[in-house]
mmCIF file of C-alpha atoms in Angstrom:
data_model
loop_
_atom_site.group_PDB
_atom_site.id
_atom_site.type_symbol
_atom_site.label_atom_id
_atom_site.label_comp_id
_atom_site.label_asym_id
_atom_site.label_seq_id
_atom_site.Cartn_x
_atom_site.Cartn_y
_atom_site.Cartn_z
ATOM 1 C CA UNK A 1 155.498 -10.897 123.268
ATOM 2 C CA UNK A 2 152.277 -11.449 125.231
ATOM 3 C CA UNK A 3 153.863 -14.525 126.935
ATOM 4 C CA UNK A 4 156.505 -12.321 128.312
ATOM 5 C CA UNK A 5 154.286 -9.820 129.653
ATOM 6 C CA UNK A 6 152.018 -12.335 131.417
ATOM 7 C CA UNK A 7 154.729 -13.795 133.113
ATOM 8 C CA UNK A 8 156.200 -10.985 134.821
ATOM 9 C CA UNK A 9 155.803 -11.145 138.674
ATOM 10 C CA UNK A 10 156.740 -7.653 139.936
ATOM 11 C CA UNK A 11 156.299 -5.255 136.769
ATOM 12 C CA UNK A 12 152.849 -4.383 135.779
ATOM 13 C CA UNK A 13 152.461 -3.566 132.056
ATOM 14 C CA UNK A 14 148.602 -2.680 132.274
ATOM 15 C CA UNK A 15 147.745 0.511 130.680
ATOM 16 C CA UNK A 16 151.130 1.019 129.162
ATOM 17 C CA UNK A 17 152.343 0.933 125.423
ATOM 18 C CA UNK A 18 153.984 -2.288 126.217
ATOM 19 C CA UNK A 19 150.627 -3.916 126.723
ATOM 20 C CA UNK A 20 149.186 -2.507 123.518
ATOM 21 C CA UNK A 21 152.199 -3.923 121.569
ATOM 22 C CA UNK A 22 151.570 -7.265 123.372
ATOM 23 C CA UNK A 23 147.951 -7.299 122.219
ATOM 24 C CA UNK A 24 148.993 -6.320 118.610
ATOM 25 C CA UNK A 25 151.475 -9.329 118.613
ATOM 26 C CA UNK A 26 148.730 -11.570 120.069
ATOM 27 C CA UNK A 27 146.161 -10.574 117.157
ATOM 28 C CA UNK A 28 143.822 -8.606 119.312
ATOM 29 C CA UNK A 29 141.234 -6.412 117.769
ATOM 30 C CA UNK A 30 143.084 -3.188 118.227
ATOM 31 C CA UNK A 31 144.580 -0.593 115.711
ATOM 32 C CA UNK A 32 148.262 -1.678 115.373
ATOM 33 C CA UNK A 33 149.056 1.448 113.230
ATOM 34 C CA UNK A 34 147.701 3.738 116.152
ATOM 35 C CA UNK A 35 149.983 1.795 118.487
ATOM 36 C CA UNK A 36 153.046 2.272 116.533
ATOM 37 C CA UNK A 37 151.964 5.924 115.996
ATOM 38 C CA UNK A 38 151.845 6.347 119.818
ATOM 39 C CA UNK A 39 155.480 5.081 120.088
ATOM 40 C CA UNK A 40 156.557 7.606 117.652
ATOM 41 C CA UNK A 41 154.960 10.473 119.378
ATOM 42 C CA UNK A 42 156.433 9.315 122.773
ATOM 43 C CA UNK A 43 159.831 9.180 120.978
ATOM 44 C CA UNK A 44 159.597 12.650 119.444
ATOM 45 C CA UNK A 45 158.500 14.158 122.707
ATOM 46 C CA UNK A 46 161.374 12.704 124.551
ATOM 47 C CA UNK A 47 163.693 13.772 121.730
ATOM 48 C CA UNK A 48 164.883 10.137 121.143
ATOM 49 C CA UNK A 49 167.878 9.795 118.878
ATOM 50 C CA UNK A 50 168.327 6.021 118.176
ATOM 51 C CA UNK A 51 166.257 3.013 119.091
ATOM 52 C CA UNK A 52 162.946 4.313 120.417
ATOM 53 C CA UNK A 53 161.785 0.963 121.573
ATOM 54 C CA UNK A 54 164.752 0.351 123.727
ATOM 55 C CA UNK A 55 164.171 3.885 125.150
ATOM 56 C CA UNK A 56 160.613 3.012 125.898
ATOM 57 C CA UNK A 57 161.502 0.003 127.662
ATOM 58 C CA UNK A 58 163.963 2.027 129.832
ATOM 59 C CA UNK A 59 161.332 4.450 130.442
ATOM 60 C CA UNK A 60 158.824 1.634 131.498
ATOM 61 C CA UNK A 61 161.268 0.082 133.950
ATOM 62 C CA UNK A 62 162.240 3.531 135.361
ATOM 63 C CA UNK A 63 158.550 4.245 135.866
ATOM 64 C CA UNK A 64 157.087 1.191 137.294
ATOM 65 C CA UNK A 65 156.500 1.572 141.047
ATOM 66 C CA UNK A 66 156.467 -1.880 142.814
ATOM 67 C CA UNK A 67 157.771 -3.547 145.712
ATOM 68 C CA UNK A 68 161.089 -4.481 144.095
ATOM 69 C CA UNK A 69 161.649 -0.685 142.849
ATOM 70 C CA UNK A 70 160.635 0.874 145.967
ATOM 71 C CA UNK A 71 162.862 -1.469 147.932
ATOM 72 C CA UNK A 72 165.866 -0.527 146.080
ATOM 73 C CA UNK A 73 165.009 3.277 145.872
ATOM 74 C CA UNK A 74 165.283 3.122 149.710
ATOM 75 C CA UNK A 75 168.508 1.142 149.488
ATOM 76 C CA UNK A 76 167.487 -1.054 152.134
ATOM 77 C CA UNK A 77 167.126 -4.449 150.069
ATOM 78 C CA UNK A 78 170.626 -5.836 149.460
ATOM 79 C CA UNK A 79 169.403 -9.417 150.529
ATOM 80 C CA UNK A 80 165.773 -8.656 149.854
ATOM 81 C CA UNK A 81 163.702 -11.896 148.975
ATOM 82 C CA UNK A 82 162.175 -9.831 146.018
ATOM 83 C CA UNK A 83 165.602 -10.080 144.350
ATOM 84 C CA UNK A 84 164.913 -13.602 142.982
ATOM 85 C CA UNK A 85 161.576 -12.579 141.678
ATOM 86 C CA UNK A 86 163.280 -9.569 140.123
ATOM 87 C CA UNK A 87 166.006 -11.751 138.560
ATOM 88 C CA UNK A 88 163.425 -13.865 136.749
ATOM 89 C CA UNK A 89 161.417 -10.693 135.599
ATOM 90 C CA UNK A 90 164.827 -9.474 134.287
ATOM 91 C CA UNK A 91 165.273 -12.623 132.026
ATOM 92 C CA UNK A 92 161.771 -11.575 130.538
ATOM 93 C CA UNK A 93 162.330 -7.950 130.380
ATOM 94 C CA UNK A 94 165.683 -8.508 128.505
ATOM 95 C CA UNK A 95 163.823 -10.543 126.012
ATOM 96 C CA UNK A 96 161.377 -7.850 125.589
ATOM 97 C CA UNK A 97 163.851 -5.337 125.240
ATOM 98 C CA UNK A 98 165.744 -7.418 122.585
ATOM 99 C CA UNK A 99 162.373 -8.109 120.822
ATOM 100 C CA UNK A 100 162.595 -8.188 116.864
ATOM 101 C CA UNK A 101 160.678 -4.998 116.026
ATOM 102 C CA UNK A 102 160.266 -6.027 112.355
ATOM 103 C CA UNK A 103 158.079 -8.977 113.432
ATOM 104 C CA UNK A 104 155.348 -6.593 114.742
ATOM 105 C CA UNK A 105 152.392 -6.313 112.284
ATOM 106 C CA UNK A 106 152.393 -3.140 110.096
ATOM 107 C CA UNK A 107 156.100 -2.548 111.083
ATOM 108 C CA UNK A 108 158.168 -5.056 108.962
ATOM 109 C CA UNK A 109 160.363 -3.342 106.505
ATOM 110 C CA UNK A 110 159.934 0.042 108.370
ATOM 111 C CA UNK A 111 161.565 -1.259 111.570
ATOM 112 C CA UNK A 112 164.473 0.947 111.031
ATOM 113 C CA UNK A 113 162.249 4.057 111.455
ATOM 114 C CA UNK A 114 161.961 2.643 115.103
ATOM 115 C CA UNK A 115 165.460 1.564 115.581
ATOM 116 C CA UNK A 116 167.154 4.449 114.038
ATOM 117 C CA UNK A 117 164.654 7.177 115.082
ATOM 118 C CA UNK A 118 165.531 10.846 114.803
ATOM 119 C CA UNK A 119 163.313 13.175 116.748
ATOM 120 C CA UNK A 120 162.219 16.556 114.911
ATOM 121 C CA UNK A 121 162.908 18.208 118.342
ATOM 122 C CA UNK A 122 166.561 18.961 119.094
ATOM 123 C CA UNK A 123 165.857 18.670 122.837
ATOM 124 C CA UNK A 124 163.149 17.366 125.127
ATOM 125 C CA UNK A 125 161.085 19.422 127.770
ATOM 126 C CA UNK A 126 161.245 16.181 129.895
ATOM 127 C CA UNK A 127 163.700 16.854 132.657
ATOM 128 C CA UNK A 128 164.626 13.068 132.603
ATOM 129 C CA UNK A 129 165.111 12.584 128.852
ATOM 130 C CA UNK A 130 168.961 12.269 129.026
ATOM 131 C CA UNK A 131 168.823 10.130 132.081
ATOM 132 C CA UNK A 132 166.565 7.778 130.402
ATOM 133 C CA UNK A 133 168.734 7.799 127.268
ATOM 134 C CA UNK A 134 171.667 6.899 129.496
ATOM 135 C CA UNK A 135 169.889 4.240 131.057
ATOM 136 C CA UNK A 136 168.720 2.780 127.715
ATOM 137 C CA UNK A 137 172.265 2.633 126.512
ATOM 138 C CA UNK A 138 173.570 0.773 129.517
ATOM 139 C CA UNK A 139 170.742 -1.725 129.067
ATOM 140 C CA UNK A 140 171.684 -2.091 125.597
ATOM 141 C CA UNK A 141 175.210 -3.086 126.528
ATOM 142 C CA UNK A 142 173.988 -5.851 128.816
ATOM 143 C CA UNK A 143 174.892 -9.451 127.755
ATOM 144 C CA UNK A 144 173.231 -11.275 130.561
ATOM 145 C CA UNK A 145 170.093 -10.944 132.818
ATOM 146 C CA UNK A 146 172.371 -10.316 135.838
ATOM 147 C CA UNK A 147 173.893 -7.344 134.091
ATOM 148 C CA UNK A 148 170.578 -6.169 133.270
ATOM 149 C CA UNK A 149 169.300 -6.396 136.866
ATOM 150 C CA UNK A 150 172.587 -4.650 137.973
ATOM 151 C CA UNK A 151 171.858 -1.702 135.932
ATOM 152 C CA UNK A 152 168.186 -1.499 137.063
ATOM 153 C CA UNK A 153 169.133 -1.598 140.741
ATOM 154 C CA UNK A 154 171.898 1.021 140.036
ATOM 155 C CA UNK A 155 169.307 3.276 138.404
ATOM 156 C CA UNK A 156 166.711 2.843 141.287
ATOM 157 C CA UNK A 157 169.585 3.528 143.995
ATOM 158 C CA UNK A 158 170.544 6.825 142.181
ATOM 159 C CA UNK A 159 167.289 8.078 140.709
ATOM 160 C CA UNK A 160 164.406 6.227 142.410
ATOM 161 C CA UNK A 161 161.448 5.129 140.562
ATOM 162 C CA UNK A 162 158.205 6.501 139.182
ATOM 163 C CA UNK A 163 157.210 10.329 138.676
ATOM 164 C CA UNK A 164 158.892 11.311 141.813
ATOM 165 C CA UNK A 165 162.125 9.830 140.632
ATOM 166 C CA UNK A 166 162.211 11.249 137.198
ATOM 167 C CA UNK A 167 160.652 14.781 137.583
ATOM 168 C CA UNK A 168 161.889 17.858 139.635
ATOM 169 C CA UNK A 169 158.671 19.722 140.241
ATOM 170 C CA UNK A 170 154.873 18.929 140.737
ATOM 171 C CA UNK A 171 151.557 20.600 141.101
ATOM 172 C CA UNK A 172 148.574 19.162 143.085
ATOM 173 C CA UNK A 173 145.365 18.360 141.330
ATOM 174 C CA UNK A 174 142.132 17.240 142.901
ATOM 175 C CA UNK A 175 141.433 13.446 142.225
ATOM 176 C CA UNK A 176 138.092 14.183 140.849
ATOM 177 C CA UNK A 177 139.224 16.350 138.323
ATOM 178 C CA UNK A 178 141.486 13.809 136.672
ATOM 179 C CA UNK A 179 140.100 12.447 133.328
ATOM 180 C CA UNK A 180 140.960 8.808 134.323
ATOM 181 C CA UNK A 181 139.889 8.364 137.768
ATOM 182 C CA UNK A 182 141.710 5.501 139.494
ATOM 183 C CA UNK A 183 140.075 3.678 142.516
ATOM 184 C CA UNK A 184 142.124 5.240 145.362
ATOM 185 C CA UNK A 185 141.303 6.571 148.856
ATOM 186 C CA UNK A 186 143.335 9.657 148.034
ATOM 187 C CA UNK A 187 141.577 13.019 147.361
ATOM 188 C CA UNK A 188 144.519 14.344 145.199
ATOM 189 C CA UNK A 189 147.363 13.452 142.884
ATOM 190 C CA UNK A 190 150.656 14.905 142.000
ATOM 191 C CA UNK A 191 151.282 15.776 138.247
ATOM 192 C CA UNK A 192 154.609 16.385 137.127
ATOM 193 C CA UNK A 193 155.564 20.096 135.857
ATOM 194 C CA UNK A 194 157.806 19.412 132.875
ATOM 195 C CA UNK A 195 158.041 22.807 131.335
ATOM 196 C CA UNK A 196 160.345 24.861 133.715
ATOM 197 C CA UNK A 197 163.193 27.368 133.410
ATOM 198 C CA UNK A 198 166.648 25.898 133.841
ATOM 199 C CA UNK A 199 168.081 28.746 135.884
ATOM 200 C CA UNK A 200 170.507 27.747 138.842
ATOM 201 C CA UNK A 201 171.325 29.779 141.919
ATOM 202 C CA UNK A 202 174.315 31.475 140.188
ATOM 203 C CA UNK A 203 172.088 32.845 137.420
ATOM 204 C CA UNK A 204 170.343 35.066 140.092
ATOM 205 C CA UNK A 205 172.303 38.188 140.309
ATOM 206 C CA UNK A 206 172.895 39.894 143.727
ATOM 207 C CA UNK A 207 171.385 38.884 147.127
ATOM 208 C CA UNK A 208 174.333 36.503 147.922
ATOM 209 C CA UNK A 209 173.718 36.548 151.979
ATOM 210 C CA UNK A 210 170.159 35.841 151.276
ATOM 211 C CA UNK A 211 170.813 32.934 148.893
ATOM 212 C CA UNK A 212 173.476 31.499 151.293
ATOM 213 C CA UNK A 213 171.021 31.229 154.095
ATOM 214 C CA UNK A 214 168.601 29.516 151.994
ATOM 215 C CA UNK A 215 171.411 27.243 150.536
ATOM 216 C CA UNK A 216 172.723 26.232 154.179
ATOM 217 C CA UNK A 217 169.234 25.382 155.228
ATOM 218 C CA UNK A 218 168.417 23.222 151.985
ATOM 219 C CA UNK A 219 171.787 21.491 152.202
ATOM 220 C CA UNK A 220 171.332 20.717 155.996
ATOM 221 C CA UNK A 221 167.823 19.404 155.019
ATOM 222 C CA UNK A 222 169.306 17.103 152.192
ATOM 223 C CA UNK A 223 172.163 15.789 154.485
ATOM 224 C CA UNK A 224 169.501 14.604 156.936
ATOM 225 C CA UNK A 225 170.472 17.242 159.650
ATOM 226 C CA UNK A 226 167.809 19.611 161.237
ATOM 227 C CA UNK A 227 166.644 22.082 158.922
ATOM 228 C CA UNK A 228 163.796 24.820 159.226
ATOM 229 C CA UNK A 229 160.677 25.740 157.239
ATOM 230 C CA UNK A 230 161.560 28.850 155.400
ATOM 231 C CA UNK A 231 159.929 32.005 154.654
ATOM 232 C CA UNK A 232 161.340 34.406 151.879
ATOM 233 C CA UNK A 233 159.799 37.839 152.409
ATOM 234 C CA UNK A 234 160.262 41.193 150.978
ATOM 235 C CA UNK A 235 159.706 43.468 147.952
ATOM 236 C CA UNK A 236 158.456 42.352 144.570
ATOM 237 C CA UNK A 237 160.773 41.177 141.842
ATOM 238 C CA UNK A 238 163.785 40.737 144.263
ATOM 239 C CA UNK A 239 164.333 37.007 143.467
ATOM 240 C CA UNK A 240 162.264 35.241 146.237
ATOM 241 C CA UNK A 241 160.398 32.902 143.947
ATOM 242 C CA UNK A 242 163.490 32.484 141.719
ATOM 243 C CA UNK A 243 165.641 31.336 144.598
ATOM 244 C CA UNK A 244 163.240 28.394 145.207
ATOM 245 C CA UNK A 245 162.716 27.460 141.713
ATOM 246 C CA UNK A 246 166.697 27.396 141.444
ATOM 247 C CA UNK A 247 166.988 24.998 144.215
ATOM 248 C CA UNK A 248 165.174 22.130 142.291
ATOM 249 C CA UNK A 249 167.674 22.640 139.427
ATOM 250 C CA UNK A 250 170.576 22.728 141.603
ATOM 251 C CA UNK A 251 169.750 19.764 144.013
ATOM 252 C CA UNK A 252 167.638 17.415 141.740
ATOM 253 C CA UNK A 253 170.517 14.967 141.434
ATOM 254 C CA UNK A 254 170.684 14.880 145.254
ATOM 255 C CA UNK A 255 167.083 13.922 145.512
ATOM 256 C CA UNK A 256 165.297 17.322 146.045
ATOM 257 C CA UNK A 257 161.805 17.581 144.553
ATOM 258 C CA UNK A 258 159.579 20.709 144.773
ATOM 259 C CA UNK A 259 155.666 20.603 144.870
ATOM 260 C CA UNK A 260 153.946 23.665 144.217
ATOM 261 C CA UNK A 261 150.909 24.218 146.656
ATOM 262 C CA UNK A 262 148.084 27.018 146.202
ATOM 263 C CA UNK A 263 146.265 28.437 148.915
ATOM 264 C CA UNK A 264 142.898 26.787 148.049
ATOM 265 C CA UNK A 265 144.731 23.432 148.194
ATOM 266 C CA UNK A 266 145.680 23.423 151.785
ATOM 267 C CA UNK A 267 143.167 20.726 152.553
ATOM 268 C CA UNK A 268 145.115 18.295 150.293
ATOM 269 C CA UNK A 269 148.505 18.579 152.146
ATOM 270 C CA UNK A 270 147.862 16.073 154.763
ATOM 271 C CA UNK A 271 146.707 13.678 152.196
ATOM 272 C CA UNK A 272 149.954 14.247 150.075
ATOM 273 C CA UNK A 273 152.358 14.329 152.822
ATOM 274 C CA UNK A 274 151.076 10.814 154.002
ATOM 275 C CA UNK A 275 152.340 9.592 150.576
ATOM 276 C CA UNK A 276 155.875 11.321 150.767
ATOM 277 C CA UNK A 277 157.037 9.921 154.126
ATOM 278 C CA UNK A 278 158.194 6.448 152.826
ATOM 279 C CA UNK A 279 159.960 7.831 149.671
ATOM 280 C CA UNK A 280 163.762 8.161 149.400
ATOM 281 C CA UNK A 281 163.745 12.026 148.389
ATOM 282 C CA UNK A 282 163.477 15.281 150.197
ATOM 283 C CA UNK A 283 160.494 17.399 149.382
ATOM 284 C CA UNK A 284 159.873 21.131 149.464
ATOM 285 C CA UNK A 285 156.115 22.166 149.564
ATOM 286 C CA UNK A 286 156.566 25.551 147.900
ATOM 287 C CA UNK A 287 153.810 28.253 148.337
ATOM 288 C CA UNK A 288 154.429 31.212 146.360
ATOM 289 C CA UNK A 289 153.134 34.804 147.236
ATOM 290 C CA UNK A 290 151.402 33.581 150.319
ATOM 291 C CA UNK A 291 149.241 36.193 152.048
ATOM 292 C CA UNK A 292 145.896 36.163 153.815
ATOM 293 C CA UNK A 293 143.493 38.935 154.357
ATOM 294 C CA UNK A 294 141.411 39.391 157.671
ATOM 295 C CA UNK A 295 138.541 37.383 156.449
ATOM 296 C CA UNK A 296 140.495 34.369 155.259
ATOM 297 C CA UNK A 297 140.729 31.726 157.925
ATOM 298 C CA UNK A 298 142.879 29.137 155.806
ATOM 299 C CA UNK A 299 145.870 30.428 157.822
ATOM 300 C CA UNK A 300 144.680 28.535 161.045
ATOM 301 C CA UNK A 301 144.593 25.297 159.248
ATOM 302 C CA UNK A 302 147.954 25.791 157.610
ATOM 303 C CA UNK A 303 149.439 26.565 160.891
ATOM 304 C CA UNK A 304 148.392 23.286 162.270
ATOM 305 C CA UNK A 305 150.119 21.680 159.278
ATOM 306 C CA UNK A 306 153.266 23.378 159.723
ATOM 307 C CA UNK A 307 153.638 22.671 163.510
ATOM 308 C CA UNK A 308 150.881 22.052 165.977
ATOM 309 C CA UNK A 309 148.655 19.160 164.537
ATOM 310 C CA UNK A 310 148.563 15.747 165.929
ATOM 311 C CA UNK A 311 150.190 14.315 162.731
ATOM 312 C CA UNK A 312 154.045 14.864 162.789
ATOM 313 C CA UNK A 313 155.151 16.330 159.477
ATOM 314 C CA UNK A 314 157.868 13.472 158.154
ATOM 315 C CA UNK A 315 161.722 14.439 158.175
ATOM 316 C CA UNK A 316 161.937 14.288 154.476
ATOM 317 C CA UNK A 317 159.187 17.326 154.020
ATOM 318 C CA UNK A 318 159.864 20.964 154.386
ATOM 319 C CA UNK A 319 157.681 24.041 153.667
ATOM 320 C CA UNK A 320 159.127 27.101 151.678
ATOM 321 C CA UNK A 321 157.083 30.063 151.210
ATOM 322 C CA UNK A 322 157.507 33.486 149.742
ATOM 323 C CA UNK A 323 155.573 36.583 150.680
ATOM 324 C CA UNK A 324 155.425 40.349 150.073
ATOM 325 C CA UNK A 325 154.271 40.699 153.663
ATOM 326 C CA UNK A 326 156.564 40.196 156.666
ATOM 327 C CA UNK A 327 153.853 38.505 158.824
ATOM 328 C CA UNK A 328 151.736 37.122 155.800
ATOM 329 C CA UNK A 329 148.576 38.041 157.131
ATOM 330 C CA UNK A 330 147.196 41.491 156.786
ATOM 331 C CA UNK A 331 147.645 43.644 159.837
ATOM 332 C CA UNK A 332 145.812 46.741 161.086
ATOM 333 C CA UNK A 333 146.837 49.452 163.685
ATOM 334 C CA UNK A 334 143.959 48.150 165.859
ATOM 335 C CA UNK A 335 145.164 44.711 166.145
ATOM 336 C CA UNK A 336 147.502 45.718 169.055
ATOM 337 C CA UNK A 337 145.442 48.270 170.672
ATOM 338 C CA UNK A 338 143.287 47.184 173.626
ATOM 339 C CA UNK A 339 142.170 50.472 174.433
ATOM 340 C CA UNK A 340 140.546 51.348 171.408
ATOM 341 C CA UNK A 341 138.897 47.970 170.755
ATOM 342 C CA UNK A 342 135.211 48.091 170.247
ATOM 343 C CA UNK A 343 134.262 44.583 169.179
ATOM 344 C CA UNK A 344 136.735 42.387 171.175
ATOM 345 C CA UNK A 345 137.958 42.419 174.744
ATOM 346 C CA UNK A 346 141.751 41.685 173.973
ATOM 347 C CA UNK A 347 142.727 43.181 170.602
ATOM 348 C CA UNK A 348 146.464 42.223 171.382
ATOM 349 C CA UNK A 349 145.283 38.572 171.192
ATOM 350 C CA UNK A 350 144.357 39.021 167.643
ATOM 351 C CA UNK A 351 148.042 40.123 166.751
ATOM 352 C CA UNK A 352 149.442 37.336 168.700
ATOM 353 C CA UNK A 353 147.086 34.931 166.652
ATOM 354 C CA UNK A 354 148.460 36.471 163.333
ATOM 355 C CA UNK A 355 152.008 36.345 164.385
ATOM 356 C CA UNK A 356 151.889 32.838 165.445
ATOM 357 C CA UNK A 357 151.691 31.770 161.726
ATOM 358 C CA UNK A 358 154.934 33.376 160.831
ATOM 359 C CA UNK A 359 156.505 32.321 163.940
ATOM 360 C CA UNK A 360 156.366 28.673 162.660
ATOM 361 C CA UNK A 361 158.747 29.297 160.169
ATOM 362 C CA UNK A 362 162.274 28.794 161.662
ATOM 363 C CA UNK A 363 163.900 30.721 158.921
ATOM 364 C CA UNK A 364 162.938 34.105 157.718
ATOM 365 C CA UNK A 365 165.109 35.696 154.921
ATOM 366 C CA UNK A 366 164.570 39.398 154.032
ATOM 367 C CA UNK A 367 164.719 40.426 150.178
ATOM 368 C CA UNK A 368 164.728 44.098 150.000
ATOM 369 C CA UNK A 369 164.683 46.408 146.886
ATOM 370 C CA UNK A 370 168.157 47.211 145.814
ATOM 371 C CA UNK A 371 169.295 50.825 146.038
ATOM 372 C CA UNK A 372 170.423 52.685 142.875
ATOM 373 C CA UNK A 373 173.944 51.276 142.935
ATOM 374 C CA UNK A 374 172.799 47.883 143.482
ATOM 375 C CA UNK A 375 170.300 48.059 140.872
ATOM 376 C CA UNK A 376 172.913 49.262 138.456
ATOM 377 C CA UNK A 377 175.191 46.577 139.575
ATOM 378 C CA UNK A 378 172.628 43.974 138.515
ATOM 379 C CA UNK A 379 172.137 45.540 135.263
ATOM 380 C CA UNK A 380 175.855 45.644 134.440
ATOM 381 C CA UNK A 381 176.102 41.946 135.408
ATOM 382 C CA UNK A 382 173.187 40.925 133.164
ATOM 383 C CA UNK A 383 174.480 43.082 130.324
ATOM 384 C CA UNK A 384 177.774 41.121 130.679
ATOM 385 C CA UNK A 385 175.969 37.799 130.620
ATOM 386 C CA UNK A 386 173.775 38.620 127.634
ATOM 387 C CA UNK A 387 177.013 40.040 125.805
ATOM 388 C CA UNK A 388 175.503 43.416 125.309
ATOM 389 C CA UNK A 389 178.162 46.082 124.288
ATOM 390 C CA UNK A 390 177.109 49.622 125.308
ATOM 391 C CA UNK A 391 178.719 52.796 126.768
ATOM 392 C CA UNK A 392 178.289 52.419 130.544
ATOM 393 C CA UNK A 393 177.128 55.880 131.112
ATOM 394 C CA UNK A 394 174.394 55.441 128.497
ATOM 395 C CA UNK A 395 173.669 52.033 129.788
ATOM 396 C CA UNK A 396 172.888 53.459 133.643
ATOM 397 C CA UNK A 397 170.872 56.422 132.200
ATOM 398 C CA UNK A 398 168.598 54.168 130.412
ATOM 399 C CA UNK A 399 168.251 51.608 133.004
ATOM 400 C CA UNK A 400 167.321 54.252 135.552
ATOM 401 C CA UNK A 401 164.982 55.795 133.028
ATOM 402 C CA UNK A 402 163.184 52.465 132.965
ATOM 403 C CA UNK A 403 163.009 52.075 136.641
ATOM 404 C CA UNK A 404 161.539 55.412 137.045
ATOM 405 C CA UNK A 405 158.857 54.848 134.351
ATOM 406 C CA UNK A 406 158.033 51.422 136.021
ATOM 407 C CA UNK A 407 158.144 52.740 139.346
ATOM 408 C CA UNK A 408 160.341 50.175 140.963
ATOM 409 C CA UNK A 409 164.011 49.155 141.174
ATOM 410 C CA UNK A 410 164.402 45.306 141.360
ATOM 411 C CA UNK A 411 166.117 42.496 140.001
ATOM 412 C CA UNK A 412 163.288 41.367 137.811
ATOM 413 C CA UNK A 413 162.916 45.120 136.549
ATOM 414 C CA UNK A 414 166.670 45.016 135.661
ATOM 415 C CA UNK A 415 166.156 41.788 133.640
ATOM 416 C CA UNK A 416 163.149 43.103 131.755
ATOM 417 C CA UNK A 417 165.172 46.443 130.799
ATOM 418 C CA UNK A 418 168.108 44.190 129.470
ATOM 419 C CA UNK A 419 165.738 42.038 127.459
ATOM 420 C CA UNK A 420 164.772 45.239 125.702
ATOM 421 C CA UNK A 421 168.102 45.759 124.481
ATOM 422 C CA UNK A 422 168.570 42.331 122.885
#
């Protein structure tokens, strides 16, 4: 196996399970039982049913970011010179794919545990598990290296490559806080978020007009048409955050990716954006519950990032923010009163300064609290979806009592009430 991995020109096996297995087969001083155990752990996490070696090989190919995989992700490499190198690599990858697992030390007659694996979990939290399983089956059906290469190219063209290709959502983490610090000039890294809810836009009851505005803007963005940064503002529990989260489930297969950004991470945004501009995806930088108090000046830095700095935000990046405040920044009556100003010559300038942030969101969508009838309509729809059978008058009375007790009528409150009836 080692002779195959050493001859690869484009694909890099360093730090992978593939390299560890090559070391085992080459008689290096490592623990082969632990290596096999890692493969079994990997297969269980991904809920593999079948050949976990084939699944891992498919995952490796789908994850390896190199000149060839990036070129075909961008769909600009039909006659690429890299193609010939990739063809030679595929001959080796196909041999690795078909490697006789039984020949690996400490596997032997237990090879069927790897080739006919059955995970203890029925499903995987990995959003791409089914995609890799399908890719693995397609590679299994290949009889020639040319077919093998064709399946790989098709995969890159549809899904892309690496974490950005396989995952829906990401969070930012400082480079210095990572346990394995790689040599890089970047100050931060993107880590995939794999444990997410699977709700789509249809699962959000009500607010059809608001959802439609967001959908139209997002679809224009995905189609390469002009689109706006969006601010979803309004009362708590009305579905602002749920709308953004549903977008990544709805449009994942069309190349949409969502990156969650916290207020203290604004200094990393330029660093992150610089790595997104060359990828064949559409990215939404998602800022949830965004607001600033008077003493917080981070919003001035954020303004420059949205619109106003020398660095142009790439066409494949938009910013979506949610806030309970219409203008995001805390406002006072004195902000627009020049006459009562005691410490500033032109107080109205302060108001303009604060409003200039929200003005950089081309799309503002208001999510109000529902009135009583709208609240009950949401309750009835949720009761129907959860198959709750209860007298309508009794349901209304209990729902309104619940809302009064909790002090608010909202979609979130309606769902929380319905959950108490299950």
